[in-house]
Short mmCIF file of C-alpha atoms in Angstrom, two decimals:
data_model
loop_
_atom_site.label_atom_id
_atom_site.label_comp_id
_atom_site.label_asym_id
_atom_site.label_seq_id
_atom_site.Cartn_x
_atom_site.Cartn_y
_atom_site.Cartn_z
CA MET A 1 0.00 0.00 0.00
CA ASN A 2 1.22 3.49 -0.88
CA PHE A 3 -0.01 6.95 0.04
CA TYR A 4 -0.57 9.42 -2.81
CA LEU A 5 0.46 12.87 -1.62
CA PRO A 6 0.93 16.31 -3.17
CA ALA A 7 4.58 16.60 -4.23
CA ASN A 8 4.95 20.04 -2.61
CA LEU A 9 3.78 18.84 0.80
CA LYS A 10 6.93 17.47 2.41
CA ASN A 11 8.57 20.80 3.18
CA VAL A 12 5.55 22.01 5.14
CA LEU A 13 5.38 18.87 7.28
CA GLN A 14 9.14 18.81 7.74
CA LEU A 15 9.15 22.39 9.05
CA ALA A 16 6.32 21.48 11.43
CA ILE A 17 8.26 18.44 12.67
CA GLU A 18 11.40 20.51 13.23
CA SER A 19 9.44 23.01 15.31
CA GLU A 20 9.56 21.52 18.82
CA GLU A 21 6.59 23.55 20.00
CA LEU A 22 4.42 22.53 17.07
CA ASN A 23 5.57 18.92 17.13
CA GLU A 24 4.78 18.49 20.82
CA HIS A 25 1.32 20.00 20.36
CA MET A 26 0.49 18.22 17.10
CA ARG A 27 2.17 14.84 17.73
CA LEU A 28 3.46 14.82 14.16
CA ASN A 29 6.37 12.42 14.53
CA SER A 30 4.47 9.64 16.25
CA HIS A 31 1.38 9.85 14.03
CA MET A 32 2.80 10.88 10.64
CA ASP A 33 1.14 8.03 8.72
CA LYS A 34 -2.25 9.13 10.06
CA TYR A 35 -1.65 12.65 8.74
CA TYR A 36 -0.58 11.16 5.43
CA HIS A 37 -3.69 8.97 5.31
CA VAL A 38 -6.07 11.94 5.68
CA ILE A 39 -4.28 13.81 2.89
CA HIS A 40 -4.13 10.65 0.73
CA THR A 41 -7.86 10.03 1.23
CA LEU A 42 -8.82 13.55 0.14
CA TYR A 43 -6.37 13.46 -2.78
CA ILE A 44 -7.75 10.17 -4.09
CA LYS A 45 -11.40 11.14 -3.56
CA ARG A 46 -10.88 14.18 -5.79
CA HIS A 47 -10.01 11.91 -8.72
CA THR A 48 -12.38 9.01 -8.04
CA GLU A 49 -15.48 10.78 -6.67
CA LYS A 50 -15.92 13.55 -9.24
CA TYR A 51 -19.70 13.58 -9.43
CA ASN A 52 -19.93 16.70 -7.24
CA GLY A 53 -17.13 18.54 -9.04
CA LEU A 54 -13.35 18.50 -8.78
CA ASP A 55 -13.28 21.18 -6.11
CA SER A 56 -16.02 19.73 -3.91
CA PHE A 57 -15.70 18.92 -0.21
CA HIS A 58 -15.66 15.24 0.75
CA LYS A 59 -17.40 13.88 3.83
CA LEU A 60 -15.22 12.36 6.54
CA HIS A 61 -17.34 10.56 9.14
CA SER A 62 -16.28 11.20 12.73
CA ASP A 63 -17.02 7.59 13.77
CA ILE A 64 -14.68 6.26 11.09
CA LEU A 65 -11.99 8.84 11.89
CA SER A 66 -12.22 7.94 15.57
CA GLU A 67 -11.84 4.23 14.83
CA LEU A 68 -8.90 4.67 12.47
CA TYR A 69 -6.93 7.45 14.16
CA GLY A 70 -8.10 7.12 17.75
CA GLU A 71 -10.74 9.13 19.58
CA ARG A 72 -8.05 11.18 21.35
CA TYR A 73 -6.19 12.15 18.18
CA TYR A 74 -8.46 12.50 15.14
CA LYS A 75 -9.60 16.05 15.92
CA THR A 76 -6.00 17.11 16.58
CA ILE A 77 -4.96 15.65 13.22
CA LEU A 78 -7.71 17.49 11.31
CA ASN A 79 -7.16 20.78 13.16
CA THR A 80 -3.40 20.55 12.60
CA LEU A 81 -3.81 20.06 8.86
CA ILE A 82 -6.20 23.03 8.76
CA GLU A 83 -3.77 25.13 10.83
CA LEU A 84 -0.91 24.26 8.45
CA GLY A 85 -3.03 25.34 5.47
CA ILE A 86 -3.08 21.86 3.93
CA ILE A 87 -6.82 21.12 4.17
CA GLU A 88 -9.96 23.17 4.67
CA CYS A 89 -13.41 22.36 6.08
CA ASP A 90 -16.89 23.42 4.98
CA ASN A 91 -17.95 23.47 8.68
CA TYR A 92 -21.36 22.16 7.70
CA TYR A 93 -22.92 19.13 9.33
CA VAL A 94 -26.35 17.84 10.29
CA THR A 95 -26.55 15.42 13.23
CA THR A 96 -26.99 11.79 12.02
CA THR A 97 -27.43 13.07 8.45
CA LYS A 98 -24.45 15.03 7.10
CA SER A 99 -20.80 14.87 8.18
CA LYS A 100 -18.40 17.77 7.79
CA GLY A 101 -16.73 18.02 4.41
CA TYR A 102 -13.00 18.48 3.85
CA ARG A 103 -10.75 19.09 0.86
CA LEU A 104 -7.14 19.97 0.15
CA THR A 105 -6.46 23.69 -0.19
CA ASP A 106 -5.90 24.98 -3.71
CA LYS A 107 -2.12 24.97 -3.30
CA TYR A 108 -2.14 21.18 -2.81
CA ARG A 109 -5.21 20.20 -4.85
CA THR A 110 -3.70 21.01 -8.23
CA THR A 111 -0.05 20.00 -7.82
CA LYS A 112 1.72 16.84 -8.94
CA PHE A 113 1.58 13.76 -6.71
CA GLU A 114 4.17 11.41 -5.32
CA MET A 115 3.91 7.98 -3.75
CA VAL A 116 5.06 7.54 -0.15
CA SER A 117 5.33 4.18 1.61
CA PRO A 118 3.88 4.10 5.14
CA THR A 119 6.11 2.97 8.00
CA ASP A 120 3.56 2.18 10.74
CA SER A 121 2.68 -1.47 10.08
CA GLN A 122 0.10 -1.56 12.89
CA PHE A 123 -1.78 1.40 11.42
CA ILE A 124 -1.76 -0.15 7.93
CA GLN A 125 -3.17 -3.38 9.34
CA LYS A 126 -5.88 -1.37 11.09
CA ILE A 127 -6.87 0.20 7.75
CA LYS A 128 -7.04 -3.22 6.07
CA ASP A 129 -9.08 -4.72 8.91
CA PHE A 130 -11.47 -1.77 8.83
CA LYS A 131 -12.01 -2.14 5.07
CA HIS A 132 -12.81 -5.84 5.36
CA ARG A 133 -15.10 -5.31 8.33
CA SER A 134 -16.90 -2.41 6.66
CA GLN A 135 -17.47 -4.41 3.48
CA ASP A 136 -18.72 -7.43 5.43
CA GLN A 137 -21.31 -5.28 7.22
CA LYS A 138 -22.60 -3.83 3.96
CA ILE A 139 -22.89 -7.12 2.10
CA LYS A 140 -24.36 -9.28 4.87
CA LEU A 141 -27.92 -9.12 3.42
CA ASN A 142 -26.82 -10.73 0.16
CA LYS A 143 -23.42 -12.01 1.13
CA ARG A 144 -22.84 -14.75 -1.43
CA LEU A 145 -23.77 -12.53 -4.38
CA TYR A 146 -21.67 -9.55 -3.28
CA ASN A 147 -18.73 -11.76 -2.39
CA ARG A 148 -18.84 -13.21 -5.90
CA LEU A 149 -18.96 -9.72 -7.46
CA GLN A 150 -15.95 -8.74 -5.35
CA LEU A 151 -14.12 -11.89 -6.41
CA ASP A 152 -14.67 -11.10 -10.08
CA LEU A 153 -13.56 -7.52 -9.47
CA SER A 154 -10.30 -8.80 -8.00
CA SER A 155 -9.62 -10.60 -11.31
CA LEU A 156 -9.19 -7.25 -13.07
CA SER A 157 -5.74 -6.18 -14.15
CA ILE A 158 -4.39 -3.41 -16.36
CA GLN A 159 -1.82 -3.29 -19.13
CA THR A 160 0.13 -0.61 -17.29
CA GLU A 161 2.71 0.20 -19.96
CA LYS A 162 0.13 0.47 -22.74
CA ALA A 163 -2.17 2.60 -20.60
CA LEU A 164 0.68 4.91 -19.67
CA GLU A 165 1.79 5.14 -23.31
CA TYR A 166 -1.75 6.13 -24.26
CA CYS A 167 -1.93 8.86 -21.59
CA VAL A 168 1.40 10.38 -22.61
CA ALA A 169 0.43 10.28 -26.30
CA GLU A 170 -2.91 11.95 -25.55
CA VAL A 171 -1.41 14.92 -23.76
CA CYS A 172 1.43 15.26 -26.30
CA ASN A 173 -1.08 15.14 -29.14
CA HIS A 174 -3.13 17.86 -27.53
CA TYR A 175 -0.23 20.23 -26.96
CA ASN A 176 1.66 19.19 -30.12
CA ILE A 177 4.82 18.55 -28.12
CA SER A 178 7.45 15.86 -28.47
CA LYS A 179 6.83 12.72 -26.45
CA PRO A 180 9.24 12.35 -23.52
CA CYS A 181 11.05 9.20 -22.54
CA TYR A 182 9.89 7.83 -19.20
CA THR A 183 10.58 4.88 -16.98
CA SER A 184 7.72 5.05 -14.47
CA ILE A 185 4.35 6.64 -13.81
CA ILE A 186 5.88 9.32 -11.57
CA ASP A 187 8.59 10.00 -14.15
CA ALA A 188 5.99 10.42 -16.90
CA GLN A 189 3.96 12.76 -14.72
CA ASN A 190 6.94 14.97 -13.92
CA GLN A 191 8.18 15.16 -17.50
CA ILE A 192 4.75 15.98 -18.92
CA SER A 193 4.32 18.66 -16.26
CA ASP A 194 7.70 20.18 -17.15
CA LEU A 195 6.89 20.16 -20.86
CA ILE A 196 3.58 21.93 -20.31
CA GLU A 197 5.04 24.50 -17.92
CA ASN A 198 8.36 25.23 -19.65
CA ASN A 199 7.60 25.09 -23.37
CA GLU A 200 5.92 28.02 -25.07
CA LEU A 201 2.48 26.60 -25.63
CA TYR A 202 0.76 29.95 -25.88
CA LEU A 203 1.22 33.02 -28.05
CA SER A 204 4.92 32.86 -28.87
CA GLU A 205 4.45 35.16 -31.85
CA ILE A 206 3.17 38.15 -29.85
CA GLU A 207 5.61 38.04 -26.96
CA PHE A 208 7.27 41.22 -28.09
CA LEU A 209 4.09 43.31 -28.23
CA LYS A 210 4.14 46.23 -25.80
CA LYS A 211 0.99 45.03 -24.07
CA GLU A 212 2.14 41.43 -24.05
CA ASN A 213 0.89 40.56 -20.55
CA GLU A 214 -2.64 41.88 -21.08
CA ILE A 215 -3.07 40.10 -24.40
CA ALA A 216 -1.47 36.88 -23.20
CA ALA A 217 -3.73 36.82 -20.14
CA LYS A 218 -6.87 37.29 -22.23
CA VAL A 219 -6.01 34.74 -24.89
CA GLN A 220 -4.52 32.22 -22.45
CA GLU A 221 -7.72 32.44 -20.40
CA TYR A 222 -9.69 31.69 -23.56
CA ARG A 223 -7.48 28.78 -24.54
CA THR A 224 -7.52 27.33 -21.04
CA LYS A 225 -11.32 27.37 -20.93
CA LYS A 226 -12.10 26.35 -24.49
CA LEU A 227 -9.23 24.30 -25.84
CA THR A 228 -7.64 22.33 -23.04
CA GLY A 229 -9.62 19.14 -23.61
CA PHE A 230 -6.86 16.97 -22.18
CA ASN A 231 -5.21 19.04 -19.49
CA PHE A 232 -2.67 18.11 -16.85
CA LEU A 233 -5.37 17.59 -14.21
CA LYS A 234 -6.98 14.88 -16.31
CA PHE A 235 -3.58 13.37 -17.07
CA LYS A 236 -2.81 13.21 -13.34
CA SER A 237 -6.20 11.67 -12.64
CA TYR A 238 -5.53 8.98 -15.26
CA LEU A 239 -2.17 8.15 -13.68
CA ILE A 240 -3.69 7.80 -10.21
CA ASN A 241 -6.38 5.45 -11.51
CA ILE A 242 -3.79 3.35 -13.34
CA THR A 243 -1.65 2.97 -10.22
CA LEU A 244 -4.62 2.15 -7.99
CA ILE A 245 -5.75 -0.74 -10.16
CA ALA A 246 -2.16 -1.91 -10.79
CA GLU A 247 -1.73 -2.18 -7.01
CA GLY A 248 -5.02 -4.06 -6.65
CA ASP A 249 -6.70 -1.37 -4.55
CA ILE A 250 -10.28 -2.69 -4.73
CA ASN A 251 -12.72 -0.21 -3.27
CA PHE A 252 -16.11 -1.96 -3.09
CA THR A 253 -18.98 -0.18 -1.35
CA ILE A 254 -22.77 -0.31 -1.38
CA ASP A 255 -24.78 2.88 -1.15
CA SER A 256 -27.19 2.65 1.78
CA LYS A 257 -29.87 4.80 0.10
CA THR A 258 -29.94 3.24 -3.37
CA ASN A 259 -28.14 -0.13 -2.95
CA ARG A 260 -25.92 0.84 -5.88
CA VAL A 261 -22.52 -0.85 -5.97
CA TYR A 262 -19.58 1.54 -6.23
CA SER A 263 -16.00 0.45 -6.86
CA PHE A 264 -12.83 1.76 -8.48
CA PHE A 265 -14.21 0.23 -11.70
CA THR A 266 -17.44 2.26 -11.72
CA SER A 267 -15.42 5.49 -11.56
CA PHE A 268 -12.56 4.30 -13.78
CA PRO A 269 -12.02 6.62 -16.81
CA SER A 270 -13.85 5.19 -19.82
CA LYS A 271 -10.94 5.95 -22.17
CA LEU A 272 -8.67 3.70 -20.12
CA ARG A 273 -11.01 0.70 -19.97
CA GLN A 274 -9.56 -0.56 -23.24
CA PHE A 275 -6.43 -1.52 -21.27
CA LEU A 276 -8.26 -3.53 -18.59
CA LEU A 277 -8.23 -7.31 -18.62
CA LEU A 278 -10.67 -9.63 -16.86
CA ASN A 279 -8.76 -12.79 -16.00
CA ASN A 280 -6.33 -11.79 -18.79
CA HIS A 281 -9.09 -11.33 -21.40
CA PRO A 282 -10.23 -8.03 -23.00
CA LEU A 283 -13.48 -6.55 -21.72
CA VAL A 284 -16.76 -6.72 -23.63
CA PHE A 285 -19.84 -4.88 -22.40
CA ALA A 286 -23.60 -4.77 -22.78
CA ASP A 287 -25.61 -1.75 -21.74
CA ILE A 288 -29.10 -0.40 -22.25
CA ARG A 289 -29.55 2.37 -24.77
CA ASN A 290 -31.32 5.41 -23.26
CA SER A 291 -31.06 3.58 -19.94
CA GLN A 292 -32.46 6.16 -17.49
CA PRO A 293 -35.47 7.11 -19.66
CA PHE A 294 -36.07 3.39 -20.27
CA LEU A 295 -35.96 2.65 -16.55
CA PHE A 296 -38.50 5.40 -15.98
CA ALA A 297 -40.65 3.87 -18.75
CA CYS A 298 -40.75 0.70 -16.64
CA MET A 299 -41.80 2.79 -13.63
CA LEU A 300 -44.56 4.38 -15.74
CA ILE A 301 -45.95 0.96 -16.62
CA SER A 302 -46.16 0.07 -12.92
CA TYR A 303 -47.52 3.53 -12.02
CA TYR A 304 -50.53 3.28 -14.37
CA LYS A 305 -51.07 -0.42 -13.67
CA GLN A 306 -51.27 0.11 -9.89
CA ARG A 307 -53.87 2.85 -10.41
CA HIS A 308 -55.86 0.77 -12.95
CA LEU A 309 -55.47 3.55 -15.52
CA ALA A 310 -55.09 3.24 -19.28
CA LEU A 311 -51.87 4.54 -20.77
CA PRO A 312 -52.34 7.93 -22.51
CA ASP A 313 -51.05 8.17 -26.08
CA ASP A 314 -48.03 10.30 -25.21
CA VAL A 315 -47.05 7.81 -22.48
CA LYS A 316 -47.30 4.94 -24.98
CA HIS A 317 -45.17 6.94 -27.42
CA TYR A 318 -42.57 7.65 -24.71
CA ILE A 319 -42.38 3.96 -23.72
CA GLU A 320 -41.95 2.86 -27.35
CA LEU A 321 -39.19 5.40 -27.99
CA CYS A 322 -37.35 4.25 -24.86
CA ARG A 323 -37.80 0.59 -25.79
CA SER A 324 -36.33 1.17 -29.26
CA GLY A 325 -33.49 3.32 -27.91
CA LYS A 326 -34.58 6.37 -29.92
CA PHE A 327 -35.89 8.62 -27.15
CA TYR A 328 -33.03 11.14 -26.99
CA ASP A 329 -32.75 11.41 -30.77
CA TYR A 330 -36.48 12.04 -31.13
CA LEU A 331 -36.71 14.56 -28.31
CA MET A 332 -33.70 16.61 -29.44
CA GLU A 333 -34.86 16.58 -33.05
CA GLN A 334 -38.34 17.78 -32.07
CA GLU A 335 -36.87 20.54 -29.90
CA GLY A 336 -34.42 21.66 -32.58
CA ILE A 337 -31.26 20.88 -30.60
CA THR A 338 -28.34 21.22 -33.02
CA GLN A 339 -25.83 18.42 -33.45
CA GLU A 340 -23.01 20.35 -31.77
CA HIS A 341 -25.06 20.82 -28.57
CA ARG A 342 -26.64 17.36 -28.35
CA LYS A 343 -23.98 15.67 -26.24
CA GLU A 344 -24.08 18.39 -23.58
CA TRP A 345 -27.90 18.61 -23.68
CA LYS A 346 -28.26 14.85 -23.27
CA ALA A 347 -25.75 14.78 -20.39
CA LYS A 348 -27.84 17.28 -18.45
CA PHE A 349 -31.18 15.55 -19.07
CA PHE A 350 -31.16 13.24 -16.05
CA GLU A 351 -30.04 16.02 -13.71
CA LYS A 352 -32.55 18.62 -14.91
CA VAL A 353 -35.59 16.36 -15.36
CA PHE A 354 -35.33 13.55 -12.81
CA PHE A 355 -33.11 15.01 -10.09
CA ASN A 356 -33.78 18.73 -10.30
CA LYS A 357 -36.09 20.56 -7.90
CA HIS A 358 -38.84 21.89 -10.16
CA SER A 359 -39.55 25.61 -10.11
CA GLU A 360 -42.19 27.49 -12.07
CA LYS A 361 -39.92 30.55 -12.05
CA LYS A 362 -36.99 28.77 -13.69
CA VAL A 363 -37.88 25.89 -15.98
CA TRP A 364 -34.90 24.19 -17.61
CA GLN A 365 -34.81 23.54 -21.35
CA GLN A 366 -34.91 19.78 -20.78
CA GLU A 367 -38.02 20.15 -18.60
CA LYS A 368 -39.75 22.28 -21.24
CA ALA A 369 -38.97 19.64 -23.86
CA MET A 370 -40.61 16.91 -21.77
CA GLN A 371 -43.59 19.12 -21.03
CA ASN A 372 -44.03 19.92 -24.72
CA GLN A 373 -43.61 16.43 -26.14
CA PHE A 374 -44.84 14.19 -23.30
CA PRO A 375 -47.18 16.19 -21.03
CA ASN A 376 -48.60 13.20 -19.14
CA VAL A 377 -45.14 11.74 -18.57
CA PHE A 378 -44.01 15.08 -17.16
CA LYS A 379 -47.04 15.20 -14.84
CA VAL A 380 -46.07 11.84 -13.36
CA ILE A 381 -42.49 13.08 -12.88
CA LEU A 382 -43.74 16.13 -10.96
CA HIS A 383 -46.09 13.97 -8.91
CA LEU A 384 -43.30 11.59 -7.90
CA LYS A 385 -41.09 14.54 -6.88
CA GLU A 386 -43.86 16.31 -4.97
CA THR A 387 -42.81 15.42 -1.41
CA ASP A 388 -39.04 15.37 -1.96
CA TYR A 389 -37.47 16.11 -5.35
CA ARG A 390 -34.67 13.60 -4.61
CA THR A 391 -37.07 10.67 -4.21
CA LEU A 392 -37.56 9.97 -7.92
CA ALA A 393 -33.85 9.88 -8.76
CA ARG A 394 -33.13 7.61 -5.80
CA ASN A 395 -35.99 5.29 -6.73
CA LEU A 396 -34.63 5.06 -10.27
CA GLN A 397 -31.17 4.18 -8.97
CA ARG A 398 -32.64 1.73 -6.46
CA LYS A 399 -34.64 -0.06 -9.17
CA GLU A 400 -31.58 -0.10 -11.43
CA ALA A 401 -29.48 -1.72 -8.67
CA GLN A 402 -32.25 -4.20 -7.88
CA MET A 403 -32.47 -5.22 -11.53
CA PHE A 404 -28.78 -5.40 -12.42
CA ILE A 405 -27.41 -6.77 -9.13
CA ASN A 406 -30.12 -8.80 -7.44
CA ILE A 407 -31.87 -10.12 -10.55
CA ILE A 408 -29.62 -10.09 -13.64
CA ALA A 409 -26.25 -10.79 -11.99
CA LYS A 410 -27.77 -13.48 -9.78
CA ALA A 411 -29.42 -15.13 -12.81
CA ILE A 412 -26.13 -15.11 -14.75
CA TYR A 413 -24.21 -16.79 -11.92
CA LYS A 414 -27.00 -19.33 -11.44
CA ASP A 415 -26.91 -20.16 -15.14
CA ASN A 416 -23.12 -20.52 -15.34
CA LEU A 417 -20.81 -20.36 -12.33
CA ASN A 418 -17.77 -19.95 -14.59
CA VAL A 419 -18.91 -16.57 -15.93
CA GLN A 420 -17.04 -13.54 -14.62
CA ILE A 421 -18.86 -10.20 -14.73
CA LEU A 422 -18.38 -6.62 -13.61
CA THR A 423 -21.36 -4.37 -13.00
CA CYS A 424 -21.27 -0.65 -13.72
CA HIS A 425 -24.74 0.63 -12.80
CA ASP A 426 -26.71 0.08 -16.05
CA ALA A 427 -24.04 -1.97 -17.84
CA ILE A 428 -22.44 -5.37 -17.40
CA TYR A 429 -18.89 -6.17 -18.50
CA THR A 430 -17.61 -9.65 -19.22
CA THR A 431 -15.47 -11.50 -21.78
CA HIS A 432 -16.24 -12.49 -25.40
CA ASP A 433 -17.22 -16.03 -24.47
CA HIS A 434 -20.05 -14.90 -22.19
CA ILE A 435 -21.46 -11.69 -23.68
CA ASP A 436 -24.41 -13.45 -25.34
CA LEU A 437 -25.41 -15.02 -22.02
CA VAL A 438 -25.30 -11.58 -20.37
CA VAL A 439 -27.50 -10.04 -23.08
CA HIS A 440 -29.94 -12.94 -22.81
CA HIS A 441 -30.45 -12.41 -19.08
CA ILE A 442 -30.82 -8.63 -19.38
CA MET A 443 -33.57 -9.07 -21.98
CA LYS A 444 -35.26 -11.92 -20.10
CA SER A 445 -35.25 -10.10 -16.75
CA TYR A 446 -36.97 -7.00 -18.12
CA LYS A 447 -39.44 -9.12 -20.07
CA ASP A 448 -40.36 -11.12 -16.96
CA MET A 449 -40.75 -8.09 -14.70
CA TYR A 450 -42.21 -5.39 -16.97
CA ASN A 451 -43.20 -7.24 -20.16
CA ILE A 452 -40.93 -4.93 -22.15
CA GLN A 453 -37.43 -5.39 -23.55
CA PRO A 454 -34.79 -2.68 -24.01
CA THR A 455 -32.42 -2.06 -26.90
CA ILE A 456 -29.00 -3.41 -25.97
CA GLU A 457 -25.71 -2.01 -27.19
CA LYS A 458 -22.66 -4.27 -27.20
CA GLY A 459 -19.08 -3.09 -27.41
CA CYS A 460 -15.51 -4.20 -26.84
CA TYR A 461 -12.16 -2.62 -26.02
CA GLU A 462 -9.83 -4.63 -28.22
CA VAL A 463 -8.82 -1.81 -30.56
CA GLU A 464 -5.74 -0.08 -29.23
CA PRO A 465 -4.99 3.58 -30.04
CA GLU A 466 -2.05 4.56 -32.16
CA PRO A 467 -0.04 6.92 -29.97
CA ALA A 468 1.46 9.95 -31.67
CA ASP A 469 5.21 10.28 -31.70
CA TYR A 470 6.24 13.78 -32.70
CA GLN A 471 9.75 14.11 -34.02
CA VAL A 472 12.12 16.87 -32.92
CA ALA A 473 11.68 18.56 -36.30
CA ASP A 474 7.91 18.68 -35.80
CA PHE A 475 8.36 20.11 -32.34
CA SER A 476 10.72 22.90 -33.42
CA ALA A 477 8.48 23.69 -36.36
CA SER A 478 5.57 24.47 -34.05
CA HIS A 479 7.46 26.35 -31.35
CA ASN A 480 9.44 29.59 -31.48
CA THR A 481 10.75 29.26 -35.05
CA GLN A 482 7.34 29.73 -36.69
CA PRO A 483 4.06 31.40 -35.72
CA THR A 484 1.47 29.17 -34.08
CA ARG A 485 -1.47 28.24 -36.31
CA TYR A 486 -4.89 29.31 -35.03
CA THR A 487 -8.41 28.19 -35.74
CA LEU A 488 -10.88 30.74 -37.09
CA GLU A 489 -12.61 30.76 -33.70
CA GLU A 490 -9.32 31.62 -31.97
CA LEU A 491 -8.51 34.33 -34.49
CA ASP A 492 -11.89 35.94 -33.91
CA TYR A 493 -11.29 35.96 -30.18
CA ILE A 494 -7.73 37.30 -30.48
CA ASN A 495 -8.94 39.93 -32.94
CA LYS A 496 -11.56 41.09 -30.46
CA ALA A 497 -9.03 41.13 -27.59
CA LEU A 498 -6.55 43.23 -29.57
CA LYS A 499 -9.26 45.69 -30.54
CA GLU A 500 -10.42 46.06 -26.94
CA LEU A 501 -6.84 46.86 -25.94
CA GLY A 502 -6.56 49.50 -28.68
CA ILE A 503 -3.67 47.78 -30.43
CA ILE A 504 -5.37 47.28 -33.81
CA GLU A 505 -8.25 48.87 -35.66
CA GLU A 506 -8.57 46.70 -38.77
CA GLU A 507 -9.97 43.20 -39.06
CA LEU A 508 -7.50 40.34 -38.65
CA THR A 509 -7.30 38.06 -41.65
CA GLU A 510 -4.57 35.45 -41.47
CA GLU A 511 -2.27 36.16 -38.55
CA ILE A 512 -1.67 38.45 -35.62
CA PRO A 513 -0.05 41.72 -36.82
CA ILE A 514 3.47 42.30 -35.57
CA PRO A 515 4.24 45.98 -34.85
CA PHE A 516 7.62 47.24 -36.02
#
């Protein structure tokens, strides 16, 4: 086991240790691994629990902290880290409901990481014992099934070198820089960081303008927001995920509210799944097209059946579109959503329609679309969110977990004990030999329960990317010796920035003017 820590952290802790007054008060020397573990936990959570945003606070339960670090010490550890400016707290908690949230301060959130080996063997054993005990408590209701899922999860491995090669190629492709030579994950991280920081990736051709700083700030801000699709933060996140799975760090938990299974696999970056192997075989997956709308279609069938009501025409239409996997395409086409905005619009649909607190004053575009195209469906949505807007989303997730874990997975294992599967919410991963069996049980389970079958998409991760390998000549050609090439969108923005600063008056055509 290793701790993943910000690379710029050691000096701060070392100074604190060397200060006799601080060290006596904070007990740094004798409990250093506990301090490291808090920082490690928050650092890892930032890259594996991103659903609330990269800068969100993460809950640390006092009962768990007390058990791991000792009732006498855990508050001292947290307060010390806050006092040293390493972590910060949201200071918000609700008794028996919400624990205080913590995160690393900005100085340590965004820096490179390093791996540190713990020295306190007793503390490490305590962490391992706690993990096993915690998992046993959560899976006791369906122990055999969850134990089998965990066993299959432990059969996952990663092609570390190929995954690392892919990550380096991705970031070098994006920045058009020469690929460095590396010998380890940490080495690759450091060299990529140096390349990004030290090479002139922005605006080399206008460095000598009198108002260089103002222009550079404006255009760099634009480029950072709009064009950094594969930035260093994502690169670092990829590396952390690769090392976690390479070390066999299996994090298997069950959400108490929804019964959803969460593991390192459910949060593993989709682009890196092509390098995962299940018992040394490439992954193949089956998932439901338009899965959340389809799941709600199943709820609609039960909703009207329980009330002995006939299905209105728009409800029938909605169910058929979800069954055929054409719901999103139809809805976006009817609402005139352009192709360039469809991915973003679709991504927000679940949040704005099923999970959002409805307000007559501010109706989201996705809500309006449902109201326009499927008025009776939208009425049921509002009715199910009447008491608590979170209820519907949780019920959807609960039904999804019930179907995929307790029904489909159980049926697959019962049919063939030799099948290995991985669940990822509304998808099941397996190997080529067993994908047809998985699809069969998904279709059969929905048919038996709701008398409706979804559209299944199958896919595999056998195609490996061809990493770019820029030569030195290509690198020098795009840095310093020649002007950078810009897209029309960039030129428009730069043109506007230069005009606002009073440097030019005419329209830009091909390149940034160079004053003599």
